[in-house]
Coordinates of C-alpha atoms in Angstrom, one line a residue:
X417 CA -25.3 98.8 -4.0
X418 CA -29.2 99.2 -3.8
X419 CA -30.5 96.9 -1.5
X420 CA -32.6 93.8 -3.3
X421 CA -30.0 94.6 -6.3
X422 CA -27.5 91.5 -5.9
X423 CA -25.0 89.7 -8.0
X424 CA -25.9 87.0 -10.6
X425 CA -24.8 84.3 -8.0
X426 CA -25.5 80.8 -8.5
X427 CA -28.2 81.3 -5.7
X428 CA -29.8 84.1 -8.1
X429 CA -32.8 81.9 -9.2
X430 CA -34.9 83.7 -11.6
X431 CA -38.6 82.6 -11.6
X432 CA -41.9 83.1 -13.8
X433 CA -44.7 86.3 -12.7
X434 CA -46.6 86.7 -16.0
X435 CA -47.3 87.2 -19.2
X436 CA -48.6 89.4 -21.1
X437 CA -50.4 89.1 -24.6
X438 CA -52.0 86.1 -26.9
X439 CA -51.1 82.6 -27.7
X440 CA -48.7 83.5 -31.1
X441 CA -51.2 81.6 -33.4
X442 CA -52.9 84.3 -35.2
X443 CA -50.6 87.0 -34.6
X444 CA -50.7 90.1 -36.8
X445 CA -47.8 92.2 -37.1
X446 CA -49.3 95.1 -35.1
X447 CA -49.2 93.1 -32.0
X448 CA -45.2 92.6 -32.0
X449 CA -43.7 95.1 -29.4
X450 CA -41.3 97.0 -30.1
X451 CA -40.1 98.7 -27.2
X452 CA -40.4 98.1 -23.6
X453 CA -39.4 100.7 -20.6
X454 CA -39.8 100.5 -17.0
X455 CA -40.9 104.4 -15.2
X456 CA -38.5 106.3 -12.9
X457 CA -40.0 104.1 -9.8
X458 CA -40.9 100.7 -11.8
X459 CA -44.1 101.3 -10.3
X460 CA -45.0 101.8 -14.6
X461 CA -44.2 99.1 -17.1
X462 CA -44.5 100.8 -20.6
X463 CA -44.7 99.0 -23.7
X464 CA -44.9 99.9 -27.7
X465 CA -46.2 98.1 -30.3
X466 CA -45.8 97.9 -34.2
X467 CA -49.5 98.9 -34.7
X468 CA -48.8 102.4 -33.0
X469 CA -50.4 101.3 -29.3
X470 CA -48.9 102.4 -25.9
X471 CA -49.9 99.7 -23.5
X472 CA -49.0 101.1 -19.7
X473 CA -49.2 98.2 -16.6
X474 CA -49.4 99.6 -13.0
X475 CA -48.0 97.4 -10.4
X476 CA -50.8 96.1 -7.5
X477 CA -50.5 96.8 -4.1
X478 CA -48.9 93.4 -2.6
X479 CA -51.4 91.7 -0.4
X480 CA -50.6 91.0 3.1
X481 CA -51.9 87.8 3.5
X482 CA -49.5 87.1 0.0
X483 CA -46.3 87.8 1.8
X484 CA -44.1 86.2 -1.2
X485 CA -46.1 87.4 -4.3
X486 CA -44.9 90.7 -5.0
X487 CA -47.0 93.2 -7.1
X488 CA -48.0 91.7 -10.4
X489 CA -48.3 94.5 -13.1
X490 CA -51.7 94.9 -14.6
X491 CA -53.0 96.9 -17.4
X492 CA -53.4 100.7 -16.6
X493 CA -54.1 102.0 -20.0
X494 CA -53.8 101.5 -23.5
X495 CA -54.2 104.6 -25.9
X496 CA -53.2 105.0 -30.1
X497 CA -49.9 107.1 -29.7
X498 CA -49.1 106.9 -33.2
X499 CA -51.0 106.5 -36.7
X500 CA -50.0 105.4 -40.1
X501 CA -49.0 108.2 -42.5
X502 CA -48.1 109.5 -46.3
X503 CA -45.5 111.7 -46.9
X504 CA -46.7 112.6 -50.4
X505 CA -43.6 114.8 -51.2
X506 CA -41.2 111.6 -50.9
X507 CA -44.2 109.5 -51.9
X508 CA -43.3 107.3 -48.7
X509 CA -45.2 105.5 -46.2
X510 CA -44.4 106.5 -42.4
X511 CA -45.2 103.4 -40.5
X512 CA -47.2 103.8 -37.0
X513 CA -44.7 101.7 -35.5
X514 CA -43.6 102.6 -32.0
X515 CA -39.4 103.0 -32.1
X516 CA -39.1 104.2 -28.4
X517 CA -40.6 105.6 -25.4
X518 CA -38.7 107.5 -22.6
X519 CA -40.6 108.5 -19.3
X520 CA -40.1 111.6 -17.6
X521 CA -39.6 111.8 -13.5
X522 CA -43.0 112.2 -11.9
X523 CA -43.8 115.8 -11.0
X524 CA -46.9 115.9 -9.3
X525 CA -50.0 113.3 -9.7
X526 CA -49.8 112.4 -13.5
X527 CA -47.5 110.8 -15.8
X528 CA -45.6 112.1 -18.6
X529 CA -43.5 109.8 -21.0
X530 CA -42.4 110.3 -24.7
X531 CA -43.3 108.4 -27.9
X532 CA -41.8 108.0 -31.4
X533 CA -42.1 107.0 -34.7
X534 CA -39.5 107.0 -37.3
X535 CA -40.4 111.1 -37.9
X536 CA -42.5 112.2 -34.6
X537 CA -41.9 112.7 -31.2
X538 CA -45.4 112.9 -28.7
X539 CA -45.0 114.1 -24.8
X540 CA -48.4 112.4 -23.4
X541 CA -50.1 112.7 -20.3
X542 CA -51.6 110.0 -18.5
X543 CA -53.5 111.2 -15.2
X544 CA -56.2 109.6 -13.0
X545 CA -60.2 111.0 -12.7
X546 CA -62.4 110.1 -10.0
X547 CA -64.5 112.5 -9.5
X548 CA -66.9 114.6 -12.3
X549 CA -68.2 118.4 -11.5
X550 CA -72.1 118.3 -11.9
X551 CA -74.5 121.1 -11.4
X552 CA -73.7 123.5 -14.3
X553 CA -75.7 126.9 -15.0
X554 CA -75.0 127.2 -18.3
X555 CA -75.6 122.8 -19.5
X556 CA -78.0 121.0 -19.1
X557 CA -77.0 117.4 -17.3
X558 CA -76.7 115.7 -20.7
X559 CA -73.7 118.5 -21.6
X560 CA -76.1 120.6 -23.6
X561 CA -76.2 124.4 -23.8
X562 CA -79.0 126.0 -22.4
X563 CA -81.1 129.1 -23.0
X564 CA -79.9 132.2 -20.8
X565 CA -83.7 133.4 -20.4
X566 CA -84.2 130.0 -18.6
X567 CA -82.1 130.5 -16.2
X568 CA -83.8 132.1 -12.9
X569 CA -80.7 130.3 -10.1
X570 CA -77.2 130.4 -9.5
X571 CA -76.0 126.9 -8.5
X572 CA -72.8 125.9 -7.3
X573 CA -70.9 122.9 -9.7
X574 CA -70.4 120.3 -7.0
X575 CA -67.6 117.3 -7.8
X576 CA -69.2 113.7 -6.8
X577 CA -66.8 110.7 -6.8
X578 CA -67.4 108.5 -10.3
X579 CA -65.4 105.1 -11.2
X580 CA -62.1 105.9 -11.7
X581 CA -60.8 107.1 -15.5
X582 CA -57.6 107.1 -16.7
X583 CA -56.8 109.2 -19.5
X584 CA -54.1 109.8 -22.1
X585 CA -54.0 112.7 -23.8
X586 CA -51.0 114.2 -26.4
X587 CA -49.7 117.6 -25.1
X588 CA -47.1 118.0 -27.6
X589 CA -46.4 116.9 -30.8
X590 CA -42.4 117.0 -32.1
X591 CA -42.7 116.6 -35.7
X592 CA -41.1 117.5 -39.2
X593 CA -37.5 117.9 -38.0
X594 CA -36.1 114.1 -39.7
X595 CA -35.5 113.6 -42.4
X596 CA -34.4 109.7 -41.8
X597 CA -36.1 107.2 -39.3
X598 CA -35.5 108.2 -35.9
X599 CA -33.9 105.4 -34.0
X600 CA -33.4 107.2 -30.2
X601 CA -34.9 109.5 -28.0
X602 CA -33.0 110.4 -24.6
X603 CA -34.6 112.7 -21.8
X604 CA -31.7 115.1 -20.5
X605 CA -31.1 115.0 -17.1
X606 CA -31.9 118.9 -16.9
X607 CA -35.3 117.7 -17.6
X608 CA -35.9 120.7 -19.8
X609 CA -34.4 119.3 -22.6
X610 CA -34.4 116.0 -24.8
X611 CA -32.7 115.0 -28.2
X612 CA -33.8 112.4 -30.6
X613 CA -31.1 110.9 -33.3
X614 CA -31.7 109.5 -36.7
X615 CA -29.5 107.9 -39.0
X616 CA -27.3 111.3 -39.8
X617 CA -28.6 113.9 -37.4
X618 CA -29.4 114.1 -33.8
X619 CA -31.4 117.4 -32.7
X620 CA -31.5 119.1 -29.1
X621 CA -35.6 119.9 -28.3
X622 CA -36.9 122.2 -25.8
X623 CA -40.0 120.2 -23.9
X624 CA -41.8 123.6 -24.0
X625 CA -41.5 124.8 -28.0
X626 CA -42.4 121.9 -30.9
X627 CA -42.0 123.7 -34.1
X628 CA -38.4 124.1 -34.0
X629 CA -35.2 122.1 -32.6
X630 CA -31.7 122.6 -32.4
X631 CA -29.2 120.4 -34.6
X632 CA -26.4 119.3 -32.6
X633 CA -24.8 116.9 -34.6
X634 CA -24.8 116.5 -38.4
X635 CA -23.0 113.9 -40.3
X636 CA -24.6 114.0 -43.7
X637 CA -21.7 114.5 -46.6
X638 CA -21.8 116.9 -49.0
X639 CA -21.8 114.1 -51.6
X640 CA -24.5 111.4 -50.2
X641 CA -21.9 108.3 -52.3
X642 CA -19.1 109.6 -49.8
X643 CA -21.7 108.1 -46.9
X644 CA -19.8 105.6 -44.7
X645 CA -21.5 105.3 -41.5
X646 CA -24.4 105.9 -39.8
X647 CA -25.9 107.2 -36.4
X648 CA -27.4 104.3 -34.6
X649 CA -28.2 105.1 -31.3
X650 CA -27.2 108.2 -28.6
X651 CA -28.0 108.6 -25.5
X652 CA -27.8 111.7 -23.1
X653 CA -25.4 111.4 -19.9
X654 CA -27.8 110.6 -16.4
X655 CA -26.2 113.4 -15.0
X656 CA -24.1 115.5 -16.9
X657 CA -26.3 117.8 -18.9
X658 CA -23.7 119.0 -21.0
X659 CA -22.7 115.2 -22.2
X660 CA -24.1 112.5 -24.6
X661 CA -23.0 109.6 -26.7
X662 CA -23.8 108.4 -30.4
X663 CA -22.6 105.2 -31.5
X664 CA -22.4 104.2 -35.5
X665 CA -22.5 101.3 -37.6
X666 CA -18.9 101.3 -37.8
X667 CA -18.6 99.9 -34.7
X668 CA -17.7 103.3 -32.8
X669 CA -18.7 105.2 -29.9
X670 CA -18.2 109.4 -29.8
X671 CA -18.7 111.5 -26.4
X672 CA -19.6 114.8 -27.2
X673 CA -19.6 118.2 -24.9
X674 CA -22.2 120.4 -25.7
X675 CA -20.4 123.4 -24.0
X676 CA -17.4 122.7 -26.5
X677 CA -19.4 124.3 -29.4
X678 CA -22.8 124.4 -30.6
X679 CA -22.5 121.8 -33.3
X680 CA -20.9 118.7 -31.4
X681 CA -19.8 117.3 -34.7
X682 CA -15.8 116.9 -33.4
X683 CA -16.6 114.9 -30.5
X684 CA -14.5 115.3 -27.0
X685 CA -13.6 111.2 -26.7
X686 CA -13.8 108.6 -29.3
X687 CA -14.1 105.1 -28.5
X688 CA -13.3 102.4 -30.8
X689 CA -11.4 98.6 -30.6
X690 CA -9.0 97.8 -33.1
X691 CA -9.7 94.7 -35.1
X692 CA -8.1 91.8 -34.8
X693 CA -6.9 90.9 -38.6
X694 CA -7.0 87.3 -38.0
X695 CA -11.1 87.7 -37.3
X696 CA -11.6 89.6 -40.5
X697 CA -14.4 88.2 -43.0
X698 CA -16.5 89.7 -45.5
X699 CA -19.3 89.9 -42.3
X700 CA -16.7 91.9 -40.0
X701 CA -17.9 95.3 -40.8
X702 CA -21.4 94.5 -40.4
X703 CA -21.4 92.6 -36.9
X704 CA -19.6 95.4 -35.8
X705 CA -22.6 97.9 -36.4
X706 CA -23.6 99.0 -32.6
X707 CA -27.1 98.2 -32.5
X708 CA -27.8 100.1 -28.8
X709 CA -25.6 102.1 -26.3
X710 CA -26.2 103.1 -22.5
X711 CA -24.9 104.9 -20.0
X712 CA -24.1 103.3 -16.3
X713 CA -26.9 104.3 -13.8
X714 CA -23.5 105.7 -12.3
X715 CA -22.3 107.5 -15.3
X716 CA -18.5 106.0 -15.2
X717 CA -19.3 103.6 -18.2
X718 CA -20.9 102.9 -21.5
X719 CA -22.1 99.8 -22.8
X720 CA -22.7 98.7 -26.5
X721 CA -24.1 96.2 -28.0
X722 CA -23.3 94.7 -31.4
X723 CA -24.1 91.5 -33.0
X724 CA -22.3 88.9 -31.3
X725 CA -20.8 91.3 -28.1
X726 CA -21.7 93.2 -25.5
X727 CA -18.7 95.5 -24.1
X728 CA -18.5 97.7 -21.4
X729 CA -16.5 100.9 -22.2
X730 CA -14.3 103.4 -18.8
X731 CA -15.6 106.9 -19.9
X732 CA -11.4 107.1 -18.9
X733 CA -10.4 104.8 -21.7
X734 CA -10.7 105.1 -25.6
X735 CA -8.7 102.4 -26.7
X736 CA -10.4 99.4 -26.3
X737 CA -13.6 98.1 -23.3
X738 CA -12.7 97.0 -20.4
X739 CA -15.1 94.1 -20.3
X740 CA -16.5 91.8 -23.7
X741 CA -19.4 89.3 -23.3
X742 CA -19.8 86.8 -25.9
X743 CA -23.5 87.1 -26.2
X744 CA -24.0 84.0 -29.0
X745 CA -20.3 83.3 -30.5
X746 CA -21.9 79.8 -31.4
X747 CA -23.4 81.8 -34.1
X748 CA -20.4 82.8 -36.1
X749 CA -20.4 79.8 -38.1
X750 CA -23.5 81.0 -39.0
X751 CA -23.4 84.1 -39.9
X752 CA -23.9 83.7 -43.5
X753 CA -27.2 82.1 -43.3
X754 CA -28.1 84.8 -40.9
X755 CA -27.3 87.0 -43.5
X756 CA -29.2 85.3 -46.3
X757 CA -32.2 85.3 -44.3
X758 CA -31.5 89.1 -42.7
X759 CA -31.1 88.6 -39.4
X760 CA -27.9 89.8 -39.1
X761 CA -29.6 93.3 -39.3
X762 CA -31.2 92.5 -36.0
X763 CA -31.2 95.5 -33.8
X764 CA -30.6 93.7 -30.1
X765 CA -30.7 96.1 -27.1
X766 CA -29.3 95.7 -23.4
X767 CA -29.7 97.1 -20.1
X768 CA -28.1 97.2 -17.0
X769 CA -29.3 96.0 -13.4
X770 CA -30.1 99.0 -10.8
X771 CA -26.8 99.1 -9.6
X772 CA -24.8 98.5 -13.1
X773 CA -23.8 94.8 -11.6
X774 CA -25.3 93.0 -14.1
X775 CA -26.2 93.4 -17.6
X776 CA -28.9 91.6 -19.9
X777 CA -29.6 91.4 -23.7
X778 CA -31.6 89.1 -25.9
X779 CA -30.6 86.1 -28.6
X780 CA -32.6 84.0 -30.7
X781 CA -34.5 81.5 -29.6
X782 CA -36.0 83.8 -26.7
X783 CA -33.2 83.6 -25.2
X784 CA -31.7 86.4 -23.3
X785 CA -28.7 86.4 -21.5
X786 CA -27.3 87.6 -18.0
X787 CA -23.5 89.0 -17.5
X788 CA -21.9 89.5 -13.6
X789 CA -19.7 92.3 -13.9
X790 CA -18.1 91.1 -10.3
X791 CA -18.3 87.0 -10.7
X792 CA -17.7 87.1 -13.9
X793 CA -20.9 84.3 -14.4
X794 CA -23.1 84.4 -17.0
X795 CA -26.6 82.8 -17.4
X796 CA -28.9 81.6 -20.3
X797 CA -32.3 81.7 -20.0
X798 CA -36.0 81.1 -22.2
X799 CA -38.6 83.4 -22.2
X800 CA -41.4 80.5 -23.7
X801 CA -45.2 79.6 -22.8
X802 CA -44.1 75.6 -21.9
X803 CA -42.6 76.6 -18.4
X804 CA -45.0 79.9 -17.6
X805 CA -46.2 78.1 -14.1
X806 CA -46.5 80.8 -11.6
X807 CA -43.4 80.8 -9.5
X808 CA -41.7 78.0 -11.7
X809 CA -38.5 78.7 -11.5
X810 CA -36.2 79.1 -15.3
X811 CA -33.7 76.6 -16.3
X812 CA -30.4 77.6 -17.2
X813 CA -30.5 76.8 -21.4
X814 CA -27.0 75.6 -23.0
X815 CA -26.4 75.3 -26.8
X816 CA -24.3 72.9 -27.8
X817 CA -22.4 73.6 -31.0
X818 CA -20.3 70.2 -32.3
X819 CA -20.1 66.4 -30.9
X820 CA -22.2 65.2 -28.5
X821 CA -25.1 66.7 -27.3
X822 CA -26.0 65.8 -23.8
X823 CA -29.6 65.8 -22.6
X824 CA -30.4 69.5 -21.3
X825 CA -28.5 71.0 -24.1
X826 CA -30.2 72.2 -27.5
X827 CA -28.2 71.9 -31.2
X828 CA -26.8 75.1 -32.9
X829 CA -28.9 73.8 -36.1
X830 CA -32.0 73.6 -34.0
X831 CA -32.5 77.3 -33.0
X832 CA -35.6 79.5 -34.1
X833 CA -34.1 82.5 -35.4
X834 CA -37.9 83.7 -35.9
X835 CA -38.3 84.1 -32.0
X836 CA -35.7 86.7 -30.7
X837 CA -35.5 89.1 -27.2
X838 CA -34.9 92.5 -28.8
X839 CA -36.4 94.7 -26.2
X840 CA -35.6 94.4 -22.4
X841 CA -36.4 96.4 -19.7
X842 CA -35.1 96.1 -15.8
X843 CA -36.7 97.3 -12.4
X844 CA -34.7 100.4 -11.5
X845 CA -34.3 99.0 -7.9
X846 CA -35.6 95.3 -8.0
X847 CA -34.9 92.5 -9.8
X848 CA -37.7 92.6 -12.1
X849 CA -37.4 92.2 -15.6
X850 CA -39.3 92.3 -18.5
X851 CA -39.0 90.7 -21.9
X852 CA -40.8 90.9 -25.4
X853 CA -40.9 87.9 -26.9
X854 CA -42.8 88.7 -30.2
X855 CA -46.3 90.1 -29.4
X856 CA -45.7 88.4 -25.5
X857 CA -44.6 90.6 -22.4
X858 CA -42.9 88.3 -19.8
X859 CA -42.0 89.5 -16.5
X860 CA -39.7 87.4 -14.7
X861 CA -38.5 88.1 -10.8
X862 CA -35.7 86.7 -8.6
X863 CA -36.9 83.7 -6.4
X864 CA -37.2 85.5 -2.6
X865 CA -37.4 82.8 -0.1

């Protein structure tokens, strides 16, 4: 157990830091974020937006005479990762959107984390500069080149301390290897190597060579009307090089071994839970589509999410999970408004606590939930302006589906299925978390007395 890492007890009180971003009047699509990812250390709070920006917050130093307020995260940098493109062979427009970024472990002084689109993959660089070399022979102090004949002395470039910079600069580009919208990247725990999966193929990239990649698992049929599933998210084992996992919108998970064969396309372990016939409805097959799968810091399970579930899979055991969370069953009444107005496509992610106790994902509404593995308790709470008091502490939100409503509670029918938690992220070692409500980065923390 890490230390600070605890259960979801009912003495887990989860309060208000910050947040991040405008008031929602006025906002334009570019602002919505689209992925959020804590660094190796959480000492780095990354997050992606739909207009192609990286936005990176540091946490402070916490102040000494501040004993209970811990670090709040502040922006570091913000840099373009991605831009809008053509692709004038398919006569298709390739968003700018940011799909996913992964961080790499920290090396030496700077930081190195990878960006996608739905076709390209950028490793960037994000380092620190405080101090500028003056004193050139060759320049003049504005930068311009000077005439040899003028020069009669040898000086020495000298480095004098200037405010500090922080730059972000692309060192390789990934690109033309999809052919369908990339919906994963996974950093290998080699550290060497990295895949990224769309929709039928995931490739295997060497960090060191960008014009070609391996293809390690293809399911493309020969005849595209023979198409019954596809890839929806994979993810790289955190410590078994060798090992990955794919899950599909069939509702199934496959564990692969690279050292089986080159193309992993029979996998070593396939995960799947039988239906029960008595739930089947016309919607079954599509809240079954696995929307995001992770590894266990731990690497003994797998969890999935789909619509209405999350499930926690033994690496030991195919047959069925040995742990579903209803995430929003109030909503299966629903489902066929949700489906008129597309939100049953929703992609929802989840994540796991820092030592795989807990698990959180998003619902509508802001709301995002909280599983306890060991009490079995589960928590719902609202990610919203109205209670954004520093320190105020969230209130446990109930929905109440038929009958009587009581006073705290909030109707079914009265839900905003505009406002959803997609993206999540949690502190590796804390319990920090931070959720993107629309264009709006909260960061929430547990109450230390």
């Amino acid at each position: 157990m890490i230390p600070g890492v605890g259960t979801l007890t009912q003495d887990t009180l989860w309060c208000y830091s910050q947040v991040k971003g405008t008031i929602e009047i006025g906002t334009t699509e570019a602002d919505i974020i689209s992925t959020v990812e804590f660094n190796h250390t959480g000492e780095l709070l990354a997050t992606g937006d739909k207009g192609g920006r990286v936005v990176i917050f540091q946490r402070e130093q916490e102040s000494k005479n501040q004993v209970h307020r811990r670090g709040e995260y502040n922006v570091y940098s913000t840099f373009q990762s991605h831009e809008p493109e053509f692709d004038y062979l398919k006569s298709l427009e390739i968003e700018e959107k940011i799909n996913k970024i992964r961080w790499l472990p920290q090396q030496n002084a700077a930081y190195f984390l990878l960006s996608t689109n739905d076709k390209t993959v950028k490793l960037w660089k994000v380092s620190e500069r405080d101090k500028r070399p003056e004193g050139y022979n060759l320049k003049d102090e504005e930068g311009r080149l000077r005439d040899p004949a003028t020069i009669t002395t040898l000086r020495v470039p000298v480095l004098r301390p200037m405010d500090l910079m922080v730059e972000a600069t692309p060192r390789r580009v990934f690109a033309n290897a999809h052919t369908y919208h990339i919906n994963s990247i996974s950093v290998n725990s080699d550290y060497e190597t990295y895949m990224s999966a769309d929709d039928l193929r995931i490739n295997l990239w060497n960090f060191e060579i960008t014009n070609q990649s391996f293809n390690i698992v293809d399911i493309k049929p020969a005849n595209m009307e023979e198409l019954t599933e596809v890839i929806t998210a994979a993810e790289f084992h955190p410590h078994h090089c060798n090992t990955f996992v794919y899950s599909s919108s069939k509702g199934t998970i496959r564990l692969c071994d690279m050292r089986a064969s080159a193309l992993c396309d029979r996998h070593t372990k396939f995960f799947e839970e039988p239906e029960d016939p008595s739930n089947r409805s016309f919607f079954s097959e599509i809240i079954s589509s696995i929307s995001d799968v992770k590894f266990s810091h731990s690497g003994r399970y797998i969890m999935t999410r789909d619509y209405l579930t999350v499930k926690v899979w033994d690496l030991n055991m195919e047959n069925r999970p040995i742990e579903t969370y209803q995430v929003h069953d109030y909503l299966r009444s629903k489902l066929c408004s949700l489906y008129e107005n597309d939100c049953i496509f929703d992609k929802f992610e989840c994540v796991w606590n820092g030592s795989d106790s807990v698990i959180m994902t998003g619902s509508y509404n802001n709301f995002f939930r909280m599983f306890d593995r060991n009490t079995k308790r589960d928590v719902t709470l609202e990610a919203s302006r109205e209670n954004s008091k520093p320190r105020a502490i969230l209130k446990p939100r109930k929905v109440c589906v038929g009958g009587k409503r009581r006073k705290d509670e909030i109707s079914v029918d009265s839900l905003d299925f505009s406002k959803k938690i997609l993206h999540t992220a949690w502190h590796p070692s804390e319990n920090i978390i931070a959720v993107a409500a629309t264009n709006n980065l909260y960061i929430f923390q547990d109450k230390v007395n």
